[in-house]
CSV table of C-alpha atoms and ligand atoms in Angstrom, one decimal:
chain,number,residue,atom,x,y,z
A,230,MET,CA,2.2,14.0,-4.8
A,231,SER,CA,3.6,16.3,-2.9
A,232,LEU,CA,7.0,17.8,-2.9
A,233,ALA,CA,7.9,16.3,0.1
A,234,THR,CA,6.9,12.9,-1.4
A,235,GLU,CA,8.5,13.2,-4.5
A,236,HIS,CA,11.5,14.4,-2.2
A,237,ILE,CA,12.2,10.8,-0.9
A,238,ALA,CA,11.7,9.1,-4.4
A,239,PHE,CA,8.8,6.9,-3.4
A,240,ASN,CA,7.3,6.0,-6.6
A,241,ILE,CA,3.6,5.4,-5.4
A,242,GLU,CA,2.3,4.7,-8.8
A,243,LYS,CA,4.8,2.0,-9.2
A,244,ILE,CA,4.3,0.4,-5.6
A,245,ARG,CA,0.1,0.7,-6.5
A,246,LYS,CA,0.5,-1.6,-9.3
A,247,ASP,CA,2.1,-4.3,-7.3
A,248,PHE,CA,-0.9,-5.0,-5.6
A,249,PRO,CA,-3.9,-6.7,-7.3
A,250,ILE,CA,-6.5,-5.9,-4.6
A,251,LEU,CA,-6.4,-2.5,-4.6
A,252,LYS,CA,-8.1,-2.4,-7.9
A,253,ARG,CA,-11.2,-3.9,-6.6
A,254,GLU,CA,-14.2,-2.2,-6.2
A,255,ILE,CA,-16.6,-2.4,-3.2
A,256,ASN,CA,-20.1,-1.2,-2.8
A,257,GLY,CA,-19.5,0.6,-6.1
A,258,TYR,CA,-16.6,2.5,-5.1
A,259,PRO,CA,-12.9,1.8,-5.7
A,260,LEU,CA,-11.5,0.2,-2.5
A,261,VAL,CA,-9.4,2.4,-0.1
A,262,TYR,CA,-8.2,0.0,2.0
A,263,LEU,CA,-7.0,1.3,5.7
A,264,ASP,CA,-7.1,-1.7,7.9
A,265,ASN,CA,-3.4,-2.3,7.4
A,266,ALA,CA,-3.0,-2.7,11.4
A,267,ALA,CA,-5.2,-5.8,11.3
A,268,THR,CA,-3.6,-7.2,7.9
A,269,SER,CA,-1.8,-5.9,5.0
A,270,GLN,CA,-2.3,-6.7,1.5
A,271,THR,CA,-0.2,-8.8,-0.8
A,272,PRO,CA,2.1,-7.6,-3.8
A,273,GLN,CA,2.1,-9.5,-7.1
A,274,GLN,CA,5.7,-10.6,-6.4
A,275,VAL,CA,4.6,-12.5,-3.0
A,276,ILE,CA,1.8,-14.1,-4.9
A,277,ASP,CA,3.7,-15.4,-7.7
A,278,VAL,CA,5.6,-17.0,-5.2
A,279,ILE,CA,2.9,-19.3,-3.5
A,280,VAL,CA,1.6,-19.9,-6.9
A,281,ASP,CA,5.2,-21.4,-7.9
A,282,TYR,CA,5.7,-23.4,-4.9
A,283,TYR,CA,2.3,-25.2,-5.5
A,284,SER,CA,2.7,-25.5,-9.0
A,285,ASN,CA,6.2,-26.4,-9.4
A,286,TYR,CA,8.1,-27.9,-6.4
A,287,ASN,CA,5.3,-28.5,-3.5
A,288,ALA,CA,6.9,-31.5,-1.2
A,289,ASN,CA,7.8,-32.0,2.5
A,290,ILE,CA,10.9,-30.9,3.5
A,291,HIS,CA,13.8,-32.1,5.9
A,292,ARG,CA,13.4,-35.5,5.3
A,293,GLY,CA,13.1,-36.5,1.9
A,294,VAL,CA,15.9,-37.9,-0.7
A,295,HIS,CA,14.1,-36.8,-3.7
A,296,SER,CA,14.8,-33.5,-5.7
A,297,LEU,CA,11.7,-31.8,-5.1
A,298,SER,CA,11.8,-32.6,-1.3
A,299,GLN,CA,15.4,-31.2,-1.7
A,300,GLU,CA,14.6,-28.1,-3.7
A,301,ALA,CA,11.3,-27.1,-1.0
A,302,THR,CA,13.8,-27.7,1.7
A,303,GLU,CA,16.3,-25.4,-0.1
A,304,LYS,CA,13.8,-22.5,-0.5
A,305,TYR,CA,12.4,-23.2,3.2
A,306,GLU,CA,16.0,-22.4,4.0
A,307,GLN,CA,16.8,-19.5,2.3
A,308,ALA,CA,13.9,-18.0,3.3
A,309,ARG,CA,15.0,-18.4,7.2
A,310,ILE,CA,18.2,-16.9,6.3
A,311,SER,CA,16.4,-13.8,4.5
A,312,LEU,CA,14.6,-13.2,7.8
A,313,GLN,CA,17.7,-13.5,9.4
A,314,LYS,CA,19.4,-11.0,7.7
A,315,HIS,CA,16.4,-8.6,8.0
A,316,PHE,CA,16.2,-9.1,11.7
A,317,ASN,CA,20.1,-9.2,11.9
A,318,ALA,CA,20.2,-12.7,13.7
A,319,LYS,CA,23.5,-13.8,14.5
A,320,LYS,CA,22.8,-17.3,13.6
A,321,PRO,CA,20.1,-19.0,11.3
A,322,TYR,CA,18.8,-21.4,13.6
A,323,GLU,CA,17.8,-18.3,16.0
A,324,ILE,CA,14.7,-17.6,13.5
A,325,ILE,CA,12.0,-20.0,14.2
A,326,PHE,CA,9.2,-20.4,12.1
A,327,THR,CA,5.5,-19.8,13.7
A,328,SER,CA,2.1,-20.0,12.6
A,329,GLY,CA,2.5,-16.5,13.7
A,330,THR,CA,2.8,-13.8,17.0
A,331,THR,CA,0.5,-15.7,18.7
A,332,HIS,CA,2.2,-18.7,18.6
A,333,GLY,CA,5.8,-17.1,19.3
A,334,ILE,CA,4.1,-15.9,22.4
A,335,ASN,CA,2.7,-19.0,23.7
A,336,LEU,CA,5.6,-20.7,22.7
A,337,ILE,CA,7.8,-18.6,25.1
A,338,ALA,CA,5.3,-18.6,28.0
A,339,SER,CA,4.6,-21.9,27.8
A,340,GLY,CA,8.5,-22.4,28.2
A,341,PHE,CA,8.8,-20.0,31.0
A,342,ALA,CA,6.4,-22.3,33.0
A,343,SER,CA,9.7,-24.6,33.6
A,344,ILE,CA,11.8,-21.4,34.8
A,345,LEU,CA,9.1,-19.3,37.1
A,346,LYS,CA,8.8,-19.8,40.7
A,347,GLU,CA,5.8,-18.5,42.9
A,348,GLY,CA,6.4,-14.8,43.7
A,349,ASP,CA,8.6,-14.2,40.8
A,350,GLU,CA,7.3,-11.5,38.8
A,351,ILE,CA,6.5,-10.7,35.3
A,352,LEU,CA,6.0,-7.2,33.6
A,353,VAL,CA,3.3,-6.3,30.9
A,354,SER,CA,2.5,-3.2,29.3
A,355,ALA,CA,-1.1,-1.6,29.7
A,356,LEU,CA,-0.7,-1.2,25.6
A,357,GLU,CA,-1.1,-4.8,25.1
A,358,HIS,CA,-3.0,-6.9,22.4
A,359,HIS,CA,-4.8,-9.6,24.1
A,360,SER,CA,-2.4,-12.2,22.6
A,361,ASN,CA,0.0,-10.8,24.9
A,362,ILE,CA,-1.7,-10.6,27.9
A,363,VAL,CA,-3.6,-14.1,27.9
A,364,PRO,CA,-0.7,-16.6,27.6
A,365,TRP,CA,1.0,-15.0,30.8
A,366,GLN,CA,-2.4,-14.8,32.9
A,367,MET,CA,-2.3,-18.7,32.0
A,368,LEU,CA,1.5,-18.9,33.1
A,369,CYS,CA,0.9,-17.0,36.3
A,370,GLU,CA,-2.0,-19.4,37.2
A,371,LYS,CA,0.3,-22.7,36.4
A,372,THR,CA,3.3,-21.2,38.1
A,373,GLY,CA,2.1,-18.8,41.0
A,374,ALA,CA,3.8,-15.7,39.4
A,375,VAL,CA,2.6,-12.5,39.7
A,376,LEU,CA,1.6,-10.3,36.8
A,377,LYS,CA,2.0,-6.5,37.1
A,378,VAL,CA,1.1,-4.0,34.7
A,379,ILE,CA,3.5,-0.7,33.6
A,380,PRO,CA,0.8,1.8,33.0
A,381,MET,CA,0.1,4.5,30.4
A,382,ASN,CA,-0.2,8.0,30.0
A,383,GLU,CA,-3.5,9.9,28.7
A,384,ASP,CA,-1.4,10.5,25.4
A,385,GLY,CA,-0.9,6.7,25.0
A,386,SER,CA,2.7,6.5,25.9
A,387,LEU,CA,3.8,4.3,29.0
A,388,ILE,CA,4.8,5.5,32.1
A,389,TYR,CA,8.6,4.8,32.0
A,390,SER,CA,9.0,6.2,35.8
A,391,ALA,CA,6.7,3.6,36.8
A,392,PHE,CA,8.3,0.8,35.1
A,393,GLU,CA,11.7,1.7,36.6
A,394,GLU,CA,9.6,1.4,39.9
A,395,MET,CA,8.4,-1.7,39.0
A,396,ILE,CA,11.2,-3.7,37.6
A,397,SER,CA,13.2,-5.5,40.3
A,398,GLU,CA,15.4,-8.8,41.0
A,399,LYS,CA,11.7,-10.5,41.5
A,400,THR,CA,11.1,-9.8,37.9
A,401,LYS,CA,12.0,-12.8,35.5
A,402,ILE,CA,10.9,-11.4,32.2
A,403,VAL,CA,8.9,-8.1,30.6
A,404,PHE,CA,6.8,-8.3,27.8
A,405,LEU,CA,5.5,-5.3,25.6
A,406,ASN,CA,4.8,-4.6,21.9
A,407,HIS,CA,7.1,-2.6,19.9
A,408,VAL,CA,4.0,-0.6,18.5
A,409,SER,CA,0.8,-0.7,19.9
A,410,ASN,CA,-1.9,-2.2,17.5
A,411,ALA,CA,-4.8,0.0,18.9
A,412,LEU,CA,-2.9,3.7,19.2
A,413,GLY,CA,0.3,3.4,17.2
A,414,THR,CA,2.5,4.2,20.2
A,415,ILE,CA,6.3,3.1,19.8
A,416,ASN,CA,7.4,2.0,22.8
A,417,PRO,CA,11.2,2.9,24.0
A,418,ILE,CA,12.1,-0.8,23.9
A,419,LYS,CA,16.1,-0.2,23.8
A,420,ASP,CA,15.5,1.6,27.1
A,421,ILE,CA,13.6,-1.0,28.6
A,422,ILE,CA,15.5,-3.9,27.5
A,423,GLU,CA,18.7,-2.6,29.1
A,424,LYS,CA,17.1,-1.6,32.2
A,425,ALA,CA,15.5,-5.4,32.2
A,426,HIS,CA,18.8,-7.0,31.8
A,427,SER,CA,20.6,-4.6,34.6
A,428,HIS,CA,18.0,-6.6,36.9
A,429,GLY,CA,18.5,-10.1,35.3
A,430,ALA,CA,14.9,-10.0,33.5
A,431,ALA,CA,14.4,-11.8,30.0
A,432,VAL,CA,12.5,-9.4,27.3
A,433,LEU,CA,9.4,-10.4,24.8
A,434,ILE,CA,8.7,-7.6,22.4
A,435,ASP,CA,5.8,-8.1,20.4
A,436,GLY,CA,7.0,-7.0,16.9
A,437,ALA,CA,3.9,-8.0,15.1
A,438,GLN,CA,2.7,-4.0,14.5
A,439,ALA,CA,6.1,-2.6,14.4
A,440,ALA,CA,7.8,-4.9,11.5
A,441,PRO,CA,5.8,-3.3,8.7
A,442,HIS,CA,7.5,-0.2,9.6
A,443,ILE,CA,10.4,-0.2,11.6
A,444,LYS,CA,13.5,-2.7,10.7
A,445,ALA,CA,14.0,-4.1,13.8
A,446,ASP,CA,18.0,-5.1,14.5
A,447,VAL,CA,17.8,-7.6,17.3
A,448,GLN,CA,21.7,-7.7,18.1
A,449,ALA,CA,21.9,-3.6,18.8
A,450,LEU,CA,18.2,-4.1,20.9
A,451,ASP,CA,19.9,-7.1,22.6
A,452,VAL,CA,16.3,-8.4,22.9
A,453,ASP,CA,16.0,-12.1,23.9
A,454,PHE,CA,12.9,-12.6,22.1
A,455,TYR,CA,11.3,-10.9,19.4
A,456,VAL,CA,7.9,-11.9,17.1
A,457,VAL,CA,6.1,-11.1,14.5
A,458,SER,CA,3.3,-12.4,11.7
A,459,ALA,CA,3.9,-12.3,7.9
A,460,HIS,CA,0.6,-11.2,7.3
A,461,LYS,CA,1.2,-7.7,8.8
A,462,MET,CA,4.0,-7.3,6.2
A,463,CYS,CA,2.9,-8.3,3.0
A,464,GLY,CA,3.2,-11.9,3.5
A,465,PRO,CA,0.4,-14.7,4.1
A,466,THR,CA,-1.2,-15.8,7.0
A,467,GLY,CA,-0.5,-18.5,9.3
A,468,VAL,CA,3.2,-18.1,9.1
A,469,GLY,CA,5.3,-15.7,11.3
A,470,ILE,CA,8.7,-16.3,13.4
A,471,LEU,CA,10.1,-16.3,16.8
A,472,TYR,CA,13.5,-14.7,17.0
A,473,GLY,CA,15.1,-16.1,20.3
A,474,LYS,CA,19.0,-15.8,21.5
A,475,GLU,CA,20.5,-18.9,21.1
A,476,GLU,CA,21.1,-19.4,25.1
A,477,TRP,CA,17.5,-19.0,25.5
A,478,LEU,CA,16.3,-21.1,22.8
A,479,LYS,CA,18.4,-24.0,24.4
A,480,LYS,CA,17.5,-23.4,27.9
A,481,LEU,CA,13.8,-23.7,27.1
A,482,PRO,CA,12.1,-26.9,26.9
A,483,PRO,CA,10.1,-27.7,23.5
A,484,TYR,CA,6.5,-26.5,23.2
A,485,GLN,CA,5.2,-29.1,21.3
A,486,GLY,CA,6.0,-32.9,20.5
A,487,GLY,CA,6.1,-34.4,16.9
A,488,GLY,CA,7.9,-35.6,14.1
A,489,GLU,CA,10.7,-33.1,12.9
A,490,MET,CA,11.8,-32.0,16.3
A,491,ILE,CA,13.1,-35.2,17.8
A,492,ALA,CA,16.9,-36.5,17.5
A,493,SER,CA,15.7,-39.8,18.1
A,494,VAL,CA,12.7,-41.4,19.5
A,495,SER,CA,12.3,-44.6,21.9
A,496,PHE,CA,9.5,-45.6,24.2
A,497,GLU,CA,12.4,-45.1,26.9
A,498,LYS,CA,13.7,-41.9,26.0
A,499,THR,CA,13.3,-39.2,23.4
A,500,THR,CA,16.1,-36.6,22.4
A,501,TYR,CA,15.1,-33.7,21.2
A,502,ALA,CA,17.0,-32.7,17.7
A,503,ASP,CA,19.1,-29.2,17.4
A,504,LEU,CA,17.9,-25.5,17.1
A,505,PRO,CA,15.7,-24.7,15.0
A,506,HIS,CA,13.7,-28.2,14.8
A,507,LYS,CA,13.2,-28.5,18.4
A,508,PHE,CA,10.5,-25.9,17.9
A,509,GLU,CA,9.3,-26.8,14.9
A,510,ALA,CA,7.4,-30.0,15.4
A,511,GLY,CA,5.1,-31.5,12.4
A,512,THR,CA,5.0,-30.2,8.9
A,513,PRO,CA,5.0,-26.7,9.0
A,514,ASN,CA,3.5,-24.0,6.5
A,515,ILE,CA,6.5,-24.5,4.0
A,516,CYS,CA,4.8,-21.8,1.1
A,517,GLY,CA,4.0,-19.4,4.0
A,518,GLY,CA,7.4,-19.9,5.0
A,519,ILE,CA,9.1,-19.1,1.6
A,520,ALA,CA,6.3,-16.3,0.9
A,521,PHE,CA,7.2,-14.8,4.2
A,522,GLY,CA,11.1,-14.5,3.0
A,523,ALA,CA,9.5,-13.1,0.1
A,524,ALA,CA,7.3,-10.6,1.7
A,525,VAL,CA,10.7,-9.2,3.5
A,526,ASP,CA,12.5,-9.3,0.3
A,527,TYR,CA,10.0,-7.0,-1.2
A,528,MET,CA,9.7,-4.4,1.4
A,529,ASN,CA,13.3,-4.2,1.4
A,530,SER,CA,13.6,-3.5,-2.2
A,531,ILE,CA,11.4,-0.4,-1.3
A,532,GLY,CA,13.3,0.5,1.9
A,533,PHE,CA,12.2,0.7,5.2
A,534,GLU,CA,13.4,4.4,6.1
A,535,LYS,CA,11.3,5.2,2.9
A,536,ILE,CA,8.4,3.6,3.8
A,537,ALA,CA,8.2,5.2,7.4
A,538,ALA,CA,8.8,8.8,5.6
A,539,TYR,CA,6.3,8.4,3.6
A,540,GLU,CA,3.7,6.9,5.9
A,541,GLN,CA,4.5,9.7,8.6
A,542,GLU,CA,3.8,12.2,6.1
A,543,LEU,CA,0.3,10.5,5.6
A,544,LEU,CA,-0.4,10.3,9.1
A,545,GLU,CA,0.2,14.1,9.6
A,546,TYR,CA,-1.8,15.0,7.1
A,547,ALA,CA,-4.7,12.8,8.0
A,548,THR,CA,-4.5,13.9,11.5
A,549,ALA,CA,-4.5,17.4,10.7
A,550,LYS,CA,-7.6,16.8,8.2
A,551,LEU,CA,-9.8,14.8,10.7
A,552,LEU,CA,-9.0,17.3,13.6
A,553,GLU,CA,-10.8,20.0,11.5
A,554,ILE,CA,-14.1,18.1,12.1
A,555,GLU,CA,-16.0,18.8,14.9
A,556,GLY,CA,-16.5,16.4,17.9
A,557,MET,CA,-13.3,14.4,17.0
A,558,LYS,CA,-11.3,12.9,19.5
A,559,ILE,CA,-8.0,11.0,18.6
A,560,TYR,CA,-6.3,8.4,21.0
A,561,GLY,CA,-3.2,7.9,21.4
A,562,ASN,CA,-0.8,11.3,20.4
A,563,SER,CA,2.5,9.9,21.8
A,564,LYS,CA,5.4,12.1,19.7
A,565,GLU,CA,6.7,8.4,18.8
A,566,LYS,CA,3.9,6.6,16.6
A,567,THR,CA,3.2,4.8,13.8
A,568,ALA,CA,0.6,5.7,10.9
A,569,VAL,CA,-2.0,4.5,13.0
A,570,ILE,CA,-5.3,6.8,13.9
A,571,SER,CA,-7.8,5.8,16.5
A,572,PHE,CA,-10.6,8.3,16.9
A,573,ASN,CA,-14.6,8.5,17.9
A,574,ILE,CA,-16.8,11.3,17.0
A,575,ALA,CA,-18.7,12.9,20.0
A,576,GLY,CA,-22.7,11.3,20.1
A,577,LEU,CA,-21.7,8.7,17.6
A,578,HIS,CA,-20.8,4.8,17.8
A,579,PRO,CA,-17.4,3.7,16.0
A,580,TYR,CA,-19.3,1.0,14.9
A,581,ASP,CA,-22.1,3.1,12.9
A,582,ILE,CA,-19.5,5.2,11.5
A,583,GLY,CA,-17.3,2.0,10.3
A,584,THR,CA,-20.5,0.5,8.4
A,585,LEU,CA,-21.5,4.0,6.6
A,586,LEU,CA,-17.6,4.2,5.5
A,587,ASP,CA,-17.9,0.5,4.4
A,588,LYS,CA,-20.7,1.5,2.1
A,589,MET,CA,-18.5,4.3,0.7
A,590,GLY,CA,-15.6,1.6,-0.3
A,591,ILE,CA,-13.2,2.4,2.5
A,592,ALA,CA,-12.3,-0.3,5.0
A,593,VAL,CA,-11.3,0.8,8.4
A,594,ARG,CA,-11.5,-1.1,11.6
A,595,THR,CA,-13.6,-0.3,14.6
A,596,GLY,CA,-13.9,-1.8,18.1
A,597,HIS,CA,-11.5,-2.5,20.9
A,598,HIS,CA,-8.7,-3.9,18.4
A,599,CYS,CA,-8.1,-6.9,20.9
A,600,ALA,CA,-6.9,-4.1,23.4
A,601,GLN,CA,-9.7,-4.0,25.8
A,602,PRO,CA,-7.5,-2.7,28.4
A,603,ILE,CA,-6.9,0.4,26.8
A,604,MET,CA,-10.3,1.0,25.7
A,605,ASP,CA,-11.2,0.7,29.7
A,606,PHE,CA,-8.4,3.4,30.6
A,607,TYR,CA,-10.0,6.0,27.8
A,608,LYS,CA,-13.7,4.6,29.1
A,609,ILE,CA,-15.0,4.0,25.8
A,610,PRO,CA,-16.6,0.7,24.4
A,611,GLY,CA,-14.1,1.5,21.3
A,612,THR,CA,-12.7,3.3,18.3
A,613,VAL,CA,-12.7,4.0,14.8
A,614,ARG,CA,-8.9,3.0,13.4
A,615,ALA,CA,-7.8,3.9,10.4
A,616,SER,CA,-4.0,2.4,9.9
A,617,PHE,CA,-2.1,3.6,6.8
A,618,SER,CA,0.3,1.4,4.6
A,619,PHE,CA,3.1,2.6,1.9
A,620,TYR,CA,0.7,1.9,-0.7
A,621,ASN,CA,-1.8,4.5,0.4
A,622,THR,CA,-2.1,8.1,-1.0
A,623,ARG,CA,-3.2,11.1,-0.2
A,624,GLU,CA,-5.8,10.8,-2.6
A,625,GLU,CA,-7.2,8.0,-0.7
A,626,ILE,CA,-7.2,10.1,2.7
A,627,ASP,CA,-9.3,12.7,1.2
A,628,ARG,CA,-11.9,9.9,0.4
A,629,PHE,CA,-11.7,8.9,3.7
A,630,ILE,CA,-12.3,12.3,5.4
A,631,GLU,CA,-15.2,13.3,2.8
A,632,GLY,CA,-16.7,9.8,4.2
A,633,VAL,CA,-16.0,10.6,7.7
A,634,LYS,CA,-18.1,14.2,7.1
A,635,LYS,CA,-20.5,12.0,5.1
A,636,ALA,CA,-21.2,9.9,7.8
A,637,LYS,CA,-21.4,12.0,10.5
A,638,MET,CA,-23.9,14.0,8.6
A,639,MET,CA,-26.0,11.1,8.2
A,640,LEU,CA,-25.7,10.1,11.7
A,641,SER,CA,-26.3,13.1,13.4
B,152,LIG,C1,-1.8,-8.6,15.2
B,152,LIG,C2,-1.0,-8.4,16.4
B,152,LIG,C3,-1.1,-9.7,17.3
B,152,LIG,C4,-1.2,-11.2,17.0
B,152,LIG,O1,-0.9,-11.4,15.6
B,152,LIG,P1,-1.7,-12.8,15.0
B,152,LIG,O2,-0.7,-12.7,14.0
B,152,LIG,O3,-3.0,-12.6,15.1
B,152,LIG,O4,-0.9,-13.7,15.8
B,152,LIG,C5,-0.1,-9.5,18.3
B,152,LIG,N1,0.4,-8.7,19.0
B,152,LIG,C6,0.1,-7.3,17.9
B,152,LIG,C7,0.8,-6.0,18.5
B,152,LIG,C8,-0.6,-7.1,16.9
B,152,LIG,O5,-0.8,-6.2,16.1
C-alpha cells in the first residue's frame, strides 16, 4: 500500500475480505478481476441479504394481508428509501424499480412516443452504449423525430461547442451517459442539463457507469431522468432504478400493463395506479430490489469520495505502467475519467491478448464494449479494456502489467 493510499485511510485488506469471489483461483492463479465496468463483484453483506430474503421472508409484496408479505413489502420500500436518499431524490416515488439501465431507457423512450412529433429532434452523444442508441432509433422510426449525434474529440471527450450549436427549440430530449463505459470519460452533464433546459429540452442521463464511482445528486443536477443498474455497483443482476422528476413521471404514459400498475380495472375503463406503481407492472425482482438497497448502503459505508480517490490512484499507476510498453495505445485520455483503460498494442488483436491474460487468471474485457460507434471513430474493431474497482490493488495491477508484457512477447 502506498503512502497516499494510507493517507485516505482506505482499508483495502478489510474490504477485500468482504468479497468471497476474490479468493477464487482461475487457471491455477489467484483471480485478478479487472472487468468491473461489465459487472461488479458482490460483497458478503449483500449476499447475506439475498440468502436472508429467500430463507426467511420470501413473499409477494403490496397485496398480501399476511405477515410475510408485509415484511417483504416493508423491506422493499425501505430499499426504495435508501436509493432515494443515495441519489437525493425529492420523493421516494420518484424512484422506479426496473430490471436495469436498459429497461429504464426503454421505458422513457417509449413514453416519449406520445410526446414527439415529426421533425422534433433528439440529441445523443457519440459516446453511447448500444442500449442508449437503439431505443431512440426505434422512437424516431415511430414518430418521425430526427436523431442527431453530438461528436467527440480524439481524447474521448464530447465537443461541447458542437452540442451548443446543435441544440435548439426543436430539441425535445437529450440523452447521454454520465460516464462512457468504453473509455471512462466523465461527461459535463451539469452544463449539458442546464443548456438543454434553457431550450426546453428534457435530459435523460445513463448513469450505469458513473454510479459505482460518483454519487449523483439528482436535485443538484436538476436532471429529468437518471438510470442505473444494481449489478455495476455491488448489487445483483436484473434490477436497477429509474429516477424521474415527479412532473415527468405523471405526464408519461405507463410502459407495461399488468397487475400492480392499476387503480381499477374494468373492460370499459382502467385507471392507473399512483406513482411509483404506475411504472411497476407485475411482480418485481423483490429480492433484487432489497439487495440493491443493501449494496448502496454498503458502498456508502466505505464512502464514495474515498472510493473515487483510491480508484484514481490505481488508474494513474496502471496508465503510467502500461505506457512503458512499446506499441501501447490508450483510447480515451480525457482529463475527467474514471478508472477504465481501453487499449491496443500495435499489431496484436485484442481478443488474443484477453485470452492469454485469462490463462494467467486475469479477467479483462475485449471487443467493442457495446459501443461500436466509438470503435468506428477510432477505426478499430475493438480494444482490451481493464476497469478497476475499489477492491483492486496495486499488486493486482502489477500482475496485469506483467501479464500484458508476457502476452505481447508470446504473440509477437
Ligand atoms: C452497462 C451499461 C448499460 C447497460 O446496463 P444493463 O444493466 O445491461 O441494462 C448501459 N449504459 C452504460 C454506460 C453501461 O455501462
